[in-house]
Amino acid sequence: MPLTMPRSRTPLPRWRLRPLVLSCLAACLLLAAAQGCSRGTASERGPVELRVWTMWGGDEAEAFQAVVDEFNRTHPQIVVRNLPAVDDTKIIRAIVADDPPDVFTLREPGYLGSLAGNGALLALDDRFAGSGLKEADFAPGTLSQCRYGGRLHAMLFLMDCYGLLWNKAAFREAGLDPETPPATHEQLLEYARKLTQRDAKGRITRLGLLPPDPMVLIGSFGGRFTTPDGARPTADHERNIAALRWYRELIEVQGGPEQVNGFAAGFGQEMGINNPFLVDKVAMMLNGQWNPYWFQRYGPKVRYGAAPLPYPAEHPELRHPTWLGGNLFCIPANTRHADEAWTFLRWTQTLPAQRLFASTMHGVPNLLAARKEPSLRTVGGPDDAWKGAFGIFMDAASSPNARHFPVTAVTGLYQYELLTAADYVRFGSRTPEAALSDVQQRVAREMARSQP
Amino acid sequence: MKVRARERRKTLQGLLFVSPWLIGFLVFTLYPILASLYYSFCDFRVLSPPRWIGLGNYHALLTDRDYFLPSLVNTLYMLGELPVALVLGVGMALLLNQKLPGIGLFRTLYYLPSVMPTVAVAVLWLWLLNPEYGLVNAALGPILEPFGIAPPGWLTDPGWSKPAFILMDLWAVGGSVVVYLAGLQGIPVHLYEAADLDGATPWQKTRHVTLPQLSPVIFYNLIIGVIATFQYFTQAFIMTNGGPQNSTLFYALHLFHNAFRDFRMGRACAMAWVLFLVTLAATVLVFRSSARWVYYEGDRNG
């Protein structure tokens, strides 16, 4: 028997249908209007609400919220509302959909070039010049992280800086002076070999040096990623090749790629008590300035030292290199509150703001004056033990040999290519020359395509 | 006349009532599909308007020997998982189809991995496959040691990373086992009784009754498996992001990189359409072959 739907005998009369449709429409209109209102300039009445989207979550979001609270307290005309833990792609979607935040951070600084190159960001040069800020207020490697195509498209609010960290007990055990860290790459290799430990079966129980981020390593070798004008890549630069050659040697002296990879795959999270450095699975590492605070928090008993990154012995002019990162704050070109957004960014470049944020976020101030701040250097008690080593990072960040990845339109691709090349070199399946020459070809092609 | 007006009104009312679905389909499904087809012929950098470049994206893809072709090959490699999953799945279903006390418990246990979130499974397997401390190598080590073979580095070794993913996926084979089980339960008992009367051995019964009867279900699982393999993404995205040495750069992952790392949305759309065509071709092939081995009740040629 075929099943049929019972036919409705009385269709809904028109007079009952119409109000339904009308009320639906009205609701839609109302919603749209409300949306429009929230975006309106509305500075005539009450403070302007500034939407700030940031990458930080958890403890870090709380640290940033304290900064926001301080701004709101001192700026009654503006109310900053922070949305924590925002993903970069969400920001990009919001910009494309013409409903952007007023200020945002980039979790992946590599996006800056693409965003700026496509006109998605407000150029800040005029505002910067008119605000009383001077180039000389900032350390080298600070504003250059924010420029693309010669124009300023972001401001840093604290930055990252890499140095050498070593475990003093491990040094003593290996018969090395715990107060004298390796200064050159040659010494670093020698120390890494001496500090690597194996069990009776020959398996690694401690790595001398955690294989560093290839980008940091290339930076410490005085490597170059682009021509000075930023128009062409220089992936196969002679210093870059030297860095990867050293990288391969490092893997070899510590037991080869299979062993090192296998051992390193078992490492716990760095942000926690299983940090491989704190549980003596790694004796040295090239890592960032946030580590002293993490060590204080997750392994207060471990005695460690901090120093600038090693440099190549045959290039004494490259002494005290470091690698920089940064927290980029941008203003979308299509924001409705450009002036207020700049007021907020301008305020982040003041001594009190930098001091406050650096003391809770443990990032290096990008304002030179703030780096001299005694409150960020003096250890008063166990709660600020991290400040002892933190000063070393702040000094390292001011070095003339501080490097960062240049701002390009193809940074994401470029870095992925470099990491893949380092991977090939690590396994010995390609020479540094061959791997980097491939990177050079591919990135040059992409860069040429993306020229404005 | 009057009848016709009423008919039309009824049609309109009908459309009005299905409009939530209709609008949803048009706006959220059909439009994006058509838009992606259009963008695939454009240089589209997401942040600036798309610019028509004809077949440029397709040409760039087909001449890209560094990423596009390897990513396709990596994905095709994963198709090797399907026959293994099939044999394992059918075998397990046959075992779990026995009438034994407590069999429900076993069925649940084997099904359990397929209801776990992919991300949790990925993190779990990162540990299981850990070359140094992982349980997999802890089990393999003592077996391989007498032969002087070191256990594989799994996800850290470019030669073993894809087998590692296959191993991990086979753990979740219980999802298809449930479908096979349902198929097994649907096989009429009189066929087995007839086979018994003819003096068939258990193997003959499996070979000539169970498998032909189960073939539509196997066919279904195969099609689903082929499509899912071409879309292989989440595990690689979480666990390796393409490494080591691009050995786990699968097609969908490369597509994602193009779209959201490099802002080459046009090329990503072109990749999506190529993927659609490749998947379609593979599915058609499986369908074509099905006439030879899939048996349908009431099908004279079967």
PDB file of C-alpha atoms in Angstrom, chain A residues 103-199:
ATOM      1  CA  VAL A 103      43.087  46.962  16.363  1.00  0.00           C
ATOM      2  CA  PHE A 104      44.438  43.419  16.112  1.00  0.00           C
ATOM      3  CA  THR A 105      47.585  41.412  16.769  1.00  0.00           C
ATOM      4  CA  LEU A 106      49.121  38.921  14.373  1.00  0.00           C
ATOM      5  CA  ARG A 107      49.931  35.529  15.832  1.00  0.00           C
ATOM      6  CA  GLU A 108      51.845  34.847  12.634  1.00  0.00           C
ATOM      7  CA  PRO A 109      53.864  37.996  11.831  1.00  0.00           C
ATOM      8  CA  GLY A 110      54.477  36.521   8.384  1.00  0.00           C
ATOM      9  CA  TYR A 111      51.012  37.684   7.369  1.00  0.00           C
ATOM     10  CA  LEU A 112      52.008  41.353   7.661  1.00  0.00           C
ATOM     11  CA  GLY A 113      53.441  41.616   4.156  1.00  0.00           C
ATOM     12  CA  SER A 114      50.411  40.034   2.502  1.00  0.00           C
ATOM     13  CA  LEU A 115      48.000  42.203   4.472  1.00  0.00           C
ATOM     14  CA  ALA A 116      49.911  45.423   3.865  1.00  0.00           C
ATOM     15  CA  GLY A 117      50.591  44.602   0.225  1.00  0.00           C
ATOM     16  CA  ASN A 118      46.881  44.196  -0.394  1.00  0.00           C
ATOM     17  CA  GLY A 119      46.010  47.500   1.217  1.00  0.00           C
ATOM     18  CA  ALA A 120      44.275  45.902   4.177  1.00  0.00           C
ATOM     19  CA  LEU A 121      46.227  47.885   6.776  1.00  0.00           C
ATOM     20  CA  LEU A 122      46.295  51.521   7.686  1.00  0.00           C
ATOM     21  CA  ALA A 123      49.697  53.116   6.970  1.00  0.00           C
ATOM     22  CA  LEU A 124      50.857  54.739  10.174  1.00  0.00           C
ATOM     23  CA  ASP A 125      53.743  56.948   8.972  1.00  0.00           C
ATOM     24  CA  ASP A 126      51.930  60.284   9.266  1.00  0.00           C
ATOM     25  CA  ARG A 127      50.446  59.481  12.627  1.00  0.00           C
ATOM     26  CA  PHE A 128      53.812  58.222  13.837  1.00  0.00           C
ATOM     27  CA  ALA A 129      55.541  61.446  12.737  1.00  0.00           C
ATOM     28  CA  GLY A 130      52.835  63.628  14.218  1.00  0.00           C
ATOM     29  CA  SER A 131      52.825  61.894  17.595  1.00  0.00           C
ATOM     30  CA  GLY A 132      56.265  62.968  18.763  1.00  0.00           C
ATOM     31  CA  LEU A 133      57.750  59.487  18.389  1.00  0.00           C
ATOM     32  CA  LYS A 134      61.213  59.330  16.828  1.00  0.00           C
ATOM     33  CA  GLU A 135      63.084  56.552  15.042  1.00  0.00           C
ATOM     34  CA  ALA A 136      65.810  56.891  17.641  1.00  0.00           C
ATOM     35  CA  ASP A 137      63.386  55.924  20.421  1.00  0.00           C
ATOM     36  CA  PHE A 138      63.387  52.399  19.052  1.00  0.00           C
ATOM     37  CA  ALA A 139      66.064  49.747  18.868  1.00  0.00           C
ATOM     38  CA  PRO A 140      67.245  48.515  15.476  1.00  0.00           C
ATOM     39  CA  GLY A 141      65.099  45.617  14.297  1.00  0.00           C
ATOM     40  CA  THR A 142      62.026  47.167  15.865  1.00  0.00           C
ATOM     41  CA  LEU A 143      60.377  49.394  13.286  1.00  0.00           C
ATOM     42  CA  SER A 144      61.824  47.320  10.449  1.00  0.00           C
ATOM     43  CA  GLN A 145      59.577  44.468  11.606  1.00  0.00           C
ATOM     44  CA  CYS A 146      56.607  46.763  11.005  1.00  0.00           C
ATOM     45  CA  ARG A 147      57.501  48.191   7.582  1.00  0.00           C
ATOM     46  CA  TYR A 148      56.448  46.858   4.238  1.00  0.00           C
ATOM     47  CA  GLY A 149      57.086  48.626   0.942  1.00  0.00           C
ATOM     48  CA  GLY A 150      58.741  51.457   2.856  1.00  0.00           C
ATOM     49  CA  ARG A 151      55.672  52.259   4.927  1.00  0.00           C
ATOM     50  CA  LEU A 152      54.868  51.609   8.556  1.00  0.00           C
ATOM     51  CA  HIS A 153      51.937  49.210   8.875  1.00  0.00           C
ATOM     52  CA  ALA A 154      52.131  48.071  12.492  1.00  0.00           C
ATOM     53  CA  MET A 155      53.575  48.875  15.897  1.00  0.00           C
ATOM     54  CA  LEU A 156      55.324  46.407  18.150  1.00  0.00           C
ATOM     55  CA  PHE A 157      54.217  46.081  21.737  1.00  0.00           C
ATOM     56  CA  LEU A 158      57.085  44.065  23.242  1.00  0.00           C
ATOM     57  CA  MET A 159      59.255  41.699  21.290  1.00  0.00           C
ATOM     58  CA  ASP A 160      60.938  38.314  21.502  1.00  0.00           C
ATOM     59  CA  CYS A 161      64.675  37.878  21.600  1.00  0.00           C
ATOM     60  CA  TYR A 162      66.752  34.692  21.475  1.00  0.00           C
ATOM     61  CA  GLY A 163      69.798  33.772  23.521  1.00  0.00           C
ATOM     62  CA  LEU A 164      71.780  30.761  24.695  1.00  0.00           C
ATOM     63  CA  LEU A 165      70.557  29.000  27.830  1.00  0.00           C
ATOM     64  CA  TRP A 166      72.639  26.366  29.577  1.00  0.00           C
ATOM     65  CA  ASN A 167      72.275  24.059  32.531  1.00  0.00           C
ATOM     66  CA  LYS A 168      75.103  24.650  34.980  1.00  0.00           C
ATOM     67  CA  ALA A 169      74.902  21.228  36.662  1.00  0.00           C
ATOM     68  CA  ALA A 170      75.250  19.501  33.289  1.00  0.00           C
ATOM     69  CA  PHE A 171      78.318  21.630  32.528  1.00  0.00           C
ATOM     70  CA  ARG A 172      79.919  20.649  35.820  1.00  0.00           C
ATOM     71  CA  GLU A 173      79.171  16.979  35.175  1.00  0.00           C
ATOM     72  CA  ALA A 174      80.842  17.136  31.769  1.00  0.00           C
ATOM     73  CA  GLY A 175      83.909  18.848  33.231  1.00  0.00           C
ATOM     74  CA  LEU A 176      83.089  22.240  31.695  1.00  0.00           C
ATOM     75  CA  ASP A 177      83.239  25.549  33.496  1.00  0.00           C
ATOM     76  CA  PRO A 178      79.618  26.275  34.429  1.00  0.00           C
ATOM     77  CA  GLU A 179      80.212  30.026  34.303  1.00  0.00           C
ATOM     78  CA  THR A 180      81.711  30.155  30.795  1.00  0.00           C
ATOM     79  CA  PRO A 181      79.261  29.436  27.982  1.00  0.00           C
ATOM     80  CA  PRO A 182      80.447  28.691  24.435  1.00  0.00           C
ATOM     81  CA  ALA A 183      80.926  31.961  22.555  1.00  0.00           C
ATOM     82  CA  THR A 184      81.335  30.737  18.981  1.00  0.00           C
ATOM     83  CA  HIS A 185      79.536  28.148  16.890  1.00  0.00           C
ATOM     84  CA  GLU A 186      82.688  26.048  16.838  1.00  0.00           C
ATOM     85  CA  GLN A 187      82.750  25.949  20.647  1.00  0.00           C
ATOM     86  CA  LEU A 188      79.018  25.339  20.750  1.00  0.00           C
ATOM     87  CA  LEU A 189      79.461  22.240  18.589  1.00  0.00           C
ATOM     88  CA  GLU A 190      82.241  20.997  20.851  1.00  0.00           C
ATOM     89  CA  TYR A 191      80.150  21.600  23.980  1.00  0.00           C
ATOM     90  CA  ALA A 192      77.142  19.904  22.391  1.00  0.00           C
ATOM     91  CA  ARG A 193      79.246  16.808  21.741  1.00  0.00           C
ATOM     92  CA  LYS A 194      80.628  16.752  25.288  1.00  0.00           C
ATOM     93  CA  LEU A 195      77.262  17.332  26.928  1.00  0.00           C
ATOM     94  CA  THR A 196      75.389  14.631  24.986  1.00  0.00           C
ATOM     95  CA  GLN A 197      74.943  11.564  27.170  1.00  0.00           C
ATOM     96  CA  ARG A 198      74.153   7.969  26.228  1.00  0.00           C
ATOM     97  CA  ASP A 199      73.121   4.884  28.173  1.00  0.00           C
TER      98      ASP A 199
END
